[in-house]
CSV table of C-alpha atoms and ligand atoms in Angstrom, one decimal:
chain,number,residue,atom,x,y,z
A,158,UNK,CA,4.2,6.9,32.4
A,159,UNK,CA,4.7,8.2,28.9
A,160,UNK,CA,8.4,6.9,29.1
A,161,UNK,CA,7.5,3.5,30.6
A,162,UNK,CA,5.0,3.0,27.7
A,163,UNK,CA,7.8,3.5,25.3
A,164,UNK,CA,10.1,1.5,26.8
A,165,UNK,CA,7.5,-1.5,27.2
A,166,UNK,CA,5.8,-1.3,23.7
A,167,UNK,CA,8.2,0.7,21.3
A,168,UNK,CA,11.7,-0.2,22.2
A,169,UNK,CA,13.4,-3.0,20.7
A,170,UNK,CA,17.1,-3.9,19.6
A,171,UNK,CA,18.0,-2.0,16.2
A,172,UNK,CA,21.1,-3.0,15.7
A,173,UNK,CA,20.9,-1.3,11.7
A,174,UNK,CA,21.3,1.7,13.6
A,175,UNK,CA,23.9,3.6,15.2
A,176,UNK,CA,21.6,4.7,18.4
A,177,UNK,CA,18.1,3.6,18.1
A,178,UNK,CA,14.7,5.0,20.5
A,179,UNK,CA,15.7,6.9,23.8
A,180,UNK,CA,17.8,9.7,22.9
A,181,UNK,CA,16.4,13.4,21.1
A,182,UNK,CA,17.6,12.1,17.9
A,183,UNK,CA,18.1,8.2,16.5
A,184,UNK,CA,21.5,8.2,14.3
A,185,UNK,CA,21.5,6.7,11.3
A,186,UNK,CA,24.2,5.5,8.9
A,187,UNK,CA,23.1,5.0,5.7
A,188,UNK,CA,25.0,2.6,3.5
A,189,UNK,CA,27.6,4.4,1.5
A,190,UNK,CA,26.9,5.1,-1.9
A,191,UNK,CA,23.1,4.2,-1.6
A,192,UNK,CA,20.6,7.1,-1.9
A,193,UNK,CA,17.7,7.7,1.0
A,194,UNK,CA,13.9,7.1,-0.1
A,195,UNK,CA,11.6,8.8,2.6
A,196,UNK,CA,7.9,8.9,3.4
A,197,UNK,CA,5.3,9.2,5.5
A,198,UNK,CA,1.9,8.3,5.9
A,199,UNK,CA,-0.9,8.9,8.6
A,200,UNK,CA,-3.8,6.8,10.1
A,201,UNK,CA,-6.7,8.4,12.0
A,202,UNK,CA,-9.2,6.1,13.4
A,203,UNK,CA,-12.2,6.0,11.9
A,204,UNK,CA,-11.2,7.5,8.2
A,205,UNK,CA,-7.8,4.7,7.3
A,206,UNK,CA,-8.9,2.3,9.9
A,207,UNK,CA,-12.1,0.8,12.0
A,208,UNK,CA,-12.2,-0.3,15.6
A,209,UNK,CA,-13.4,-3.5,14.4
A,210,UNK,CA,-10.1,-4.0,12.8
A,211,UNK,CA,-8.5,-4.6,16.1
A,212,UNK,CA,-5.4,-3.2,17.6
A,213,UNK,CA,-3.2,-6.2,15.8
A,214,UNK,CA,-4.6,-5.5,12.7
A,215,UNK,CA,-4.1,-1.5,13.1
A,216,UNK,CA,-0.1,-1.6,14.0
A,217,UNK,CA,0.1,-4.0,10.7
A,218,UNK,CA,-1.6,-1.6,8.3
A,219,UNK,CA,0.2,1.1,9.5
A,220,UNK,CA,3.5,-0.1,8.9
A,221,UNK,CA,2.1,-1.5,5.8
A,222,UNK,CA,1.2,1.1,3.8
A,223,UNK,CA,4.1,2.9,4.8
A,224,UNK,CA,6.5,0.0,3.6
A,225,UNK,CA,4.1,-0.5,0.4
A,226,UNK,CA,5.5,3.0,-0.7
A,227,UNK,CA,8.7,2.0,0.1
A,228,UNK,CA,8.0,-1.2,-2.5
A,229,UNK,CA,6.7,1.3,-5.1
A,230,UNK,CA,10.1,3.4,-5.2
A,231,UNK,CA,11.8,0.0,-5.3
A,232,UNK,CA,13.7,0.8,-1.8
A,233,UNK,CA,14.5,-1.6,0.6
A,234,UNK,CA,13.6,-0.9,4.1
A,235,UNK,CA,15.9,0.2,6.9
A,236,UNK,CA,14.5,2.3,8.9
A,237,UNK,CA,10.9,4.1,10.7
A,238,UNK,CA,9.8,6.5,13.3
A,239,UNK,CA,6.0,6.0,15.3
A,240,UNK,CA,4.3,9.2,16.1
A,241,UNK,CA,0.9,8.3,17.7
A,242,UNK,CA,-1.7,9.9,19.6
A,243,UNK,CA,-3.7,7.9,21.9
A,244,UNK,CA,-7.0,8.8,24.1
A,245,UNK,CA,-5.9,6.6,26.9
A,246,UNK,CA,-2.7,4.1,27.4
A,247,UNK,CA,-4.4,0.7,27.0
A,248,UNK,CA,-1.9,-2.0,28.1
A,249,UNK,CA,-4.0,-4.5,26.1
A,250,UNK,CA,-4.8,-2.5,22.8
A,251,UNK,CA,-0.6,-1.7,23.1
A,252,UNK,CA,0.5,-4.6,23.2
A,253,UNK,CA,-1.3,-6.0,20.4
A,254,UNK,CA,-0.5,-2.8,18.1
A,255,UNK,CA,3.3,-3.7,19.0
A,256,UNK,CA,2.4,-7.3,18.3
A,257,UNK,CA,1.1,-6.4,14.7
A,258,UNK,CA,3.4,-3.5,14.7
A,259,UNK,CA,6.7,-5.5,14.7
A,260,UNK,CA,5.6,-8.7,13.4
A,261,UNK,CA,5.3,-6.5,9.8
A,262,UNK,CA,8.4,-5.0,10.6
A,263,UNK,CA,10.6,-7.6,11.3
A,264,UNK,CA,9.5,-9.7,7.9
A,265,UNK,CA,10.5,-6.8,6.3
A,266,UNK,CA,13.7,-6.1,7.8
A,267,UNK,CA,12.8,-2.4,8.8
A,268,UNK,CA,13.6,-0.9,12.6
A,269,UNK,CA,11.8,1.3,14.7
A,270,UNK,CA,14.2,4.2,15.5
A,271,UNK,CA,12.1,6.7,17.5
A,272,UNK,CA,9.1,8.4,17.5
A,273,UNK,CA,6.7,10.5,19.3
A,274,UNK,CA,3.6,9.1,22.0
A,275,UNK,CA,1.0,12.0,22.9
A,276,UNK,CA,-2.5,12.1,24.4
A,277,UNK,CA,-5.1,12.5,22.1
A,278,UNK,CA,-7.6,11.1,19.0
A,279,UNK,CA,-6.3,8.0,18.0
A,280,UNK,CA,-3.6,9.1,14.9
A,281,UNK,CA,-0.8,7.1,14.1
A,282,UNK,CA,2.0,9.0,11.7
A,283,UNK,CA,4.9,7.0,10.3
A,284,UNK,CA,7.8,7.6,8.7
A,285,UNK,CA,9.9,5.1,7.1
A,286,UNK,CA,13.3,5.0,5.0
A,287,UNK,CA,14.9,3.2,2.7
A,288,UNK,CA,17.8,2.6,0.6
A,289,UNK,CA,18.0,2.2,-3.0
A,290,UNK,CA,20.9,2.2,-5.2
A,291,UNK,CA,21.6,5.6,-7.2
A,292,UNK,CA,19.2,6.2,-10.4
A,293,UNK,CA,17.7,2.7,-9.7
A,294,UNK,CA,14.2,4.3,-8.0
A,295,UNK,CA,11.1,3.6,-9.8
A,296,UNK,CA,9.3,6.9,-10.7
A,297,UNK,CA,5.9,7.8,-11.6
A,298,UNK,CA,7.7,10.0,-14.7
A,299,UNK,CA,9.3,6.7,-16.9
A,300,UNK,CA,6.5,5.3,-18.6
A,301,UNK,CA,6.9,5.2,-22.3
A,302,UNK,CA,4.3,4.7,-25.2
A,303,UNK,CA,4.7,1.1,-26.2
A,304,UNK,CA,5.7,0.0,-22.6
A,305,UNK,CA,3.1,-3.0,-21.1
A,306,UNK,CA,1.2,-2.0,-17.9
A,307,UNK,CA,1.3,-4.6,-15.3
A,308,UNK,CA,-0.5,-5.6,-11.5
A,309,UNK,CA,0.7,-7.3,-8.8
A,310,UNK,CA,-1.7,-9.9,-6.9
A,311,UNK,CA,-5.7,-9.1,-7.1
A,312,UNK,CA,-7.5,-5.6,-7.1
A,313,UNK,CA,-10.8,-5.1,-5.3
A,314,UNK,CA,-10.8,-7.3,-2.2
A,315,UNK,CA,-10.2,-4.4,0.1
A,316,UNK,CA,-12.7,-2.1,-1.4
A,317,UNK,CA,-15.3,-4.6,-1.6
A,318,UNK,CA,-14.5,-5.4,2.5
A,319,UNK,CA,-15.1,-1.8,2.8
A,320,UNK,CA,-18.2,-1.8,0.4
A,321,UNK,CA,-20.0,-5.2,2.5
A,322,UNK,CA,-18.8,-3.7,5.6
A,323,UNK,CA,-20.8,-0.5,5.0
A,324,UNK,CA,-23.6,-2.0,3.4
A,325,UNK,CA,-23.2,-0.7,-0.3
A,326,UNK,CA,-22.7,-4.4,-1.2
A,327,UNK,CA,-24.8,-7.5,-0.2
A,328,UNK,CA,-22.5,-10.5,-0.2
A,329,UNK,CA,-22.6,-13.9,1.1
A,330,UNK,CA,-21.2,-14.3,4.7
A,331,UNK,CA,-18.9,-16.9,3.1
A,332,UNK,CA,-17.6,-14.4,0.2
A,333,UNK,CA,-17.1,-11.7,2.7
A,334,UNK,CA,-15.2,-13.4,4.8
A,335,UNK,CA,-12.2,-13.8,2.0
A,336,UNK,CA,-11.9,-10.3,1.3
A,337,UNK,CA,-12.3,-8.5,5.0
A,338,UNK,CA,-8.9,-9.5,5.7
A,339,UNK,CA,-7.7,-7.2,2.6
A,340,UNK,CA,-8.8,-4.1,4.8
A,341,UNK,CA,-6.9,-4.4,7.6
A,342,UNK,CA,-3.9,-7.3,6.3
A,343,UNK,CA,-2.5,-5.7,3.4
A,344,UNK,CA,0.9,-6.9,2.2
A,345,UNK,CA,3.3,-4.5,1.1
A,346,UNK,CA,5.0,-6.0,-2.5
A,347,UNK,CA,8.5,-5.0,-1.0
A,348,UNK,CA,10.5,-8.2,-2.6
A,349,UNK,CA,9.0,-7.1,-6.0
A,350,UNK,CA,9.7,-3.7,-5.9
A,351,UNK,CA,13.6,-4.6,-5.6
A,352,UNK,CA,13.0,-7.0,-8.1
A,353,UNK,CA,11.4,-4.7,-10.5
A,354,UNK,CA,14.7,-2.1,-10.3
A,355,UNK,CA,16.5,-2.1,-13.6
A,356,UNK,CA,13.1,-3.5,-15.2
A,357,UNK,CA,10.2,-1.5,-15.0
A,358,UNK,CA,10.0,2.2,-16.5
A,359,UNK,CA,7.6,3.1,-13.5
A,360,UNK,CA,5.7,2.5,-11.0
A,361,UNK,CA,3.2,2.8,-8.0
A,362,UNK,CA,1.4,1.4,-5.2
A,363,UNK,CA,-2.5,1.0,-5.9
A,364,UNK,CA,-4.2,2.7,-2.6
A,365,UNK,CA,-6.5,5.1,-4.0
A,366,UNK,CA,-8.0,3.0,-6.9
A,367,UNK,CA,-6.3,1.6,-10.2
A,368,UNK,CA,-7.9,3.9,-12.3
A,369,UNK,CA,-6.5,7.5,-10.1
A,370,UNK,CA,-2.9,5.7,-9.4
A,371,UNK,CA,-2.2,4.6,-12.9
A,372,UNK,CA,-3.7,8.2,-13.5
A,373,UNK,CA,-0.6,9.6,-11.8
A,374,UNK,CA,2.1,8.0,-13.6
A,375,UNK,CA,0.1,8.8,-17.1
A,376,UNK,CA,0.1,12.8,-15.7
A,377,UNK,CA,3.8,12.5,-14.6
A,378,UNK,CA,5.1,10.7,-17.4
A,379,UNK,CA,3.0,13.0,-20.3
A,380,UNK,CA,1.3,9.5,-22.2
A,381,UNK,CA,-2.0,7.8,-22.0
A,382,UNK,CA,-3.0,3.9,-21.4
A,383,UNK,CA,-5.2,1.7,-22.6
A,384,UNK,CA,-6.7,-1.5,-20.2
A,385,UNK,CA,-8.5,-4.4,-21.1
A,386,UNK,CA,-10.8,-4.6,-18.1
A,387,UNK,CA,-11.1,-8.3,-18.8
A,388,UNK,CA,-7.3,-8.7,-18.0
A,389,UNK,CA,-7.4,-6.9,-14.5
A,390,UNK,CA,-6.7,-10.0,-12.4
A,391,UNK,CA,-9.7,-9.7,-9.5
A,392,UNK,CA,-10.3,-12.1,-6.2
A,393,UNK,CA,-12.1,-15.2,-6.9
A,394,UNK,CA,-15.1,-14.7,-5.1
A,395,UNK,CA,-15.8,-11.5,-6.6
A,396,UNK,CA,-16.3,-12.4,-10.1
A,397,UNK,CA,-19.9,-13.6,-8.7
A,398,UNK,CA,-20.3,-9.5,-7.9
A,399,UNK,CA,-19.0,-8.2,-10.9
A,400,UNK,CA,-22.5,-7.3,-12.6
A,401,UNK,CA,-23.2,-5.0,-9.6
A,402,UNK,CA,-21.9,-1.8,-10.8
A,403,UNK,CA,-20.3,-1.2,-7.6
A,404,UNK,CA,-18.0,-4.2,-7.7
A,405,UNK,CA,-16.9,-2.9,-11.1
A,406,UNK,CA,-16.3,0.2,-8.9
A,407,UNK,CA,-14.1,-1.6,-6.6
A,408,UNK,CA,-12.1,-3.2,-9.1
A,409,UNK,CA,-11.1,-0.2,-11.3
A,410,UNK,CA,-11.3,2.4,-8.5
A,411,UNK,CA,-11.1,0.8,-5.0
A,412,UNK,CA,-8.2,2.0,-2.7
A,413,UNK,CA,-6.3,0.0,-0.1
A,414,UNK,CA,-5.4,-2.8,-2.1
A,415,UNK,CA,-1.6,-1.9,-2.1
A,416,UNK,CA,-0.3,-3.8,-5.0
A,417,UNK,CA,2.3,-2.3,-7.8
A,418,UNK,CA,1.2,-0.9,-10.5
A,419,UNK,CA,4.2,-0.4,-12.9
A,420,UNK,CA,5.3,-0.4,-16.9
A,421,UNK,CA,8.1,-1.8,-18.5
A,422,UNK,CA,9.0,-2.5,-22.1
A,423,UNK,CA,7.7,-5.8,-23.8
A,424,UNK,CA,11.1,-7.1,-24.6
A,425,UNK,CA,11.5,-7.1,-20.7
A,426,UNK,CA,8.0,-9.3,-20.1
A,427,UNK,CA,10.4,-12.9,-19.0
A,428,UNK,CA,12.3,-10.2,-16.8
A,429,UNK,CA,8.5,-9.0,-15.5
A,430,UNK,CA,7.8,-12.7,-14.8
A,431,UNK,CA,11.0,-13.2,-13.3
A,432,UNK,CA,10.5,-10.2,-10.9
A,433,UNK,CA,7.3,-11.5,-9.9
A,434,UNK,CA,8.7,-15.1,-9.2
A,435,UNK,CA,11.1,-13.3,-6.6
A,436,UNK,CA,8.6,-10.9,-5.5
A,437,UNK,CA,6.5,-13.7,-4.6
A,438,UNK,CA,3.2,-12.7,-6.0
A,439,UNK,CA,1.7,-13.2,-9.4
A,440,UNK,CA,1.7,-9.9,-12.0
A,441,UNK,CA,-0.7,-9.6,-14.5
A,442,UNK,CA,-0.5,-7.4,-18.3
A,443,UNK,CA,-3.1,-5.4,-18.3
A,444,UNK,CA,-2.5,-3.0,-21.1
A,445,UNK,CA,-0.2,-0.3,-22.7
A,446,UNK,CA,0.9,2.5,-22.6
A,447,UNK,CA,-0.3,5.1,-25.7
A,448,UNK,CA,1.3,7.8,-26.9
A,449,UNK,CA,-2.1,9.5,-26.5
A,450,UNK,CA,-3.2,10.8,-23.4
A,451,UNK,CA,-5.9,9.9,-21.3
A,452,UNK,CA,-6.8,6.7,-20.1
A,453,UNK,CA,-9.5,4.3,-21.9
A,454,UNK,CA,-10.8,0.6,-19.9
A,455,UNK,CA,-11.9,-1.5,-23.0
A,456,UNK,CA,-14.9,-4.0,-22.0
A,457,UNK,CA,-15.2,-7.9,-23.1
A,458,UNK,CA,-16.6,-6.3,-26.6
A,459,UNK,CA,-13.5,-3.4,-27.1
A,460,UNK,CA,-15.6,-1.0,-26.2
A,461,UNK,CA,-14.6,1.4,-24.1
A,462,UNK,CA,-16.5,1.0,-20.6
A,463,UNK,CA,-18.0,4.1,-18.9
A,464,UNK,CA,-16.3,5.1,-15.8
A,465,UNK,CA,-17.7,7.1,-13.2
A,466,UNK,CA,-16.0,6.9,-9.9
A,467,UNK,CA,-12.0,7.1,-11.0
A,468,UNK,CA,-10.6,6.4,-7.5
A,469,UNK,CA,-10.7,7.3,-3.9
A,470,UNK,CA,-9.9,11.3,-3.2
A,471,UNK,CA,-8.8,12.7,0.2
A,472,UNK,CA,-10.8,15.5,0.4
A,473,UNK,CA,-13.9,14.2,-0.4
A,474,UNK,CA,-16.5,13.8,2.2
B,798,ADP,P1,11.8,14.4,23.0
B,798,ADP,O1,11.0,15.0,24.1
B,798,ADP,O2,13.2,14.6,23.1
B,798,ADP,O3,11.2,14.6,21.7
B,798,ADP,P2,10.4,12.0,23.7
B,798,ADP,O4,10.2,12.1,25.2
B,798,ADP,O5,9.2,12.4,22.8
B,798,ADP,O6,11.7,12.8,23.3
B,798,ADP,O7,10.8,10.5,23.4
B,798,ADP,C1,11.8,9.9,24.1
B,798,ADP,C2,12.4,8.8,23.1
B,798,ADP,O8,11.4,7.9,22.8
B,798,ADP,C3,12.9,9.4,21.8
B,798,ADP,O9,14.1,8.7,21.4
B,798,ADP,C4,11.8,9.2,20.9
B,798,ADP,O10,12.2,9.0,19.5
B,798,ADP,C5,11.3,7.8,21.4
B,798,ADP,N1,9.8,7.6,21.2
B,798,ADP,C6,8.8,8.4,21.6
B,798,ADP,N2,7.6,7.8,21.2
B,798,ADP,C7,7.9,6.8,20.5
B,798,ADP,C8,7.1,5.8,19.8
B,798,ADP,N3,5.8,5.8,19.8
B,798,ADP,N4,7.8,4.8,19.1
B,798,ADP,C9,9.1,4.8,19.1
B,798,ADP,N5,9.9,5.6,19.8
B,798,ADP,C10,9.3,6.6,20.4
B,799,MG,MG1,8.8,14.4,21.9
């Protein structure tokens, strides 16, 4: 049962590896010369993901968010392993996760080595690996004072799905409608993450909030920032939201928008563009870098904006 389920919904060619699912271990060859980036992320129904974001949608995050780390390191995917727990093997809700599973995967080059499939509350676990080429990763540590702090894409759609979906926000059927698809279709800036190597100082991928990821590289690289909220380049149909103090929220401290968040020099702002052009998503200056610690959001009037909610933290309840 368990090894017919594996061999129907989790096996598929992976010719980038030297033995792939169906043996105790996958072997791997990693490129010569290249060094490994590794990580791993897990799902649990109900906390990363809803029901109502459908079994497609579930095998895409997944994946997603897993690869969106991969982008932020500047690696370029090879390989993952799919632990999951289910409470019953659904034919249907398989084969749709597969669907979104490897769909996500194959536009990003990345194969599915092995894994682990057990009975239980619905968890997925993921691992995925990369390559990138030796000193070329981008850290949280190499921000410098000076250096321009750049966004890919929009910030907020996702945590104003989550917002309407809980009923924290009222917004327009129409409106809603744009940003659900942020929540459970996320896209992973993998192209501008390779593009960015060589470029940017440092980086990260926004999934607990602007405001708590850019936090990180300021703690790890020892400087401060300064944003001009103005610049923070939002969705469309939220601007119509933005007096609500919540949307504000969203914007600054919303998670699951996996975009990059990264710094680089200003001498290097055509190589920025550049990046972005062959990442294929816009990136927007946002602010600098300060010698200074801490982290100040200037308003419309250069006033700094009071922040109360920094970003999204694990352990809260
Ligand atoms: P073992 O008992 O040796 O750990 P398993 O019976 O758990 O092996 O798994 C058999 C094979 O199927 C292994 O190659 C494992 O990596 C792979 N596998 C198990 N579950 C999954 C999954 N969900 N996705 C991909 N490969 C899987
Ligand atoms: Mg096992």
């Amino acid at each position: 049962m368990e090894f017919d389920l594996i061999a129907r919904h989790f096996t598929r060619p992976a010719p980038g590896a030297v033995l792939g699912v169906g043996d105790d271990c996958a072997l791997l060859a990693p490129t010569p010369g290249m060094e490994l980036a590794v990580t791993s992320d897990m799902l649990l129904e109900g906390r990363h993901f809803s029901p109502q974001d459908g079994p497609a949608g579930v095998g895409h995050k997944s994946l997603a968010v897993n690869l969106s780390d991969l982008a932020a390191m500047g690696a370029t995917p090879r390989w993952a392993t799919l632990s999951i727990a289910l409470p019953a093997a659904d034919e249907a809700w398989l084969t749709a996760f597969s669907r979104g599973f490897f769909r996500i995967a194959e536009a990003h080059g990345i194969e599915l080595v092995g894994g682990d499939t057990t009975r239980g509350a619905l968890t997925i676990a993921i691992t995925a690996i990369g390559e990138v080429p030796p000193g070329q990763a981008l850290r949280r540590s190499g921000a410098r004072a000076g250096d321009d702090v750049w966004v890919s894409g929009h910030l907020g759609a996702a945590a104003l799905a989550l917002a309407y979906r809980q009923g924290r926000l009222f917004m327009e059927q129409i409106d809603a409608a744009k940003v659900l698809p942020a929540l459970y279709l996320p896209t992973p800036r993998v192209a501008l993450g390779i593009a960015l190597r060589g470029i940017a100082h440092s980086a990260i991928d926004v999934s607990d909030g602007l405001l708590a990821d850019l936090g990180h590289i300021l703690e790890a690289s020892a400087v401060g920032a300064e944003l001009d909220f103005a610049a923070v380049p939002i969705p469309d149909v939220a601007r119509a939201y933005l007096h609500e103090p919540v949307a504000r929220d969203c914007v600054l401290a919303g998670g699951d928008d996996y975009e990059l968040c990264f710094t680089a020099a200003p001498e290097q702002r055509e190589a920025v563009l550049a990046a972005g052009v062959a990442g294929g998503v816009s990136v927007t200056r946002i602010g600098t870098i300060t010698q200074a610690r801490g982290l100040v959001v200037r308003g419309a009037d250069g006033q700094p904006l009071q922040i109360e909610k920094t970003g999204y933290d694990h352990f809260d309840e």
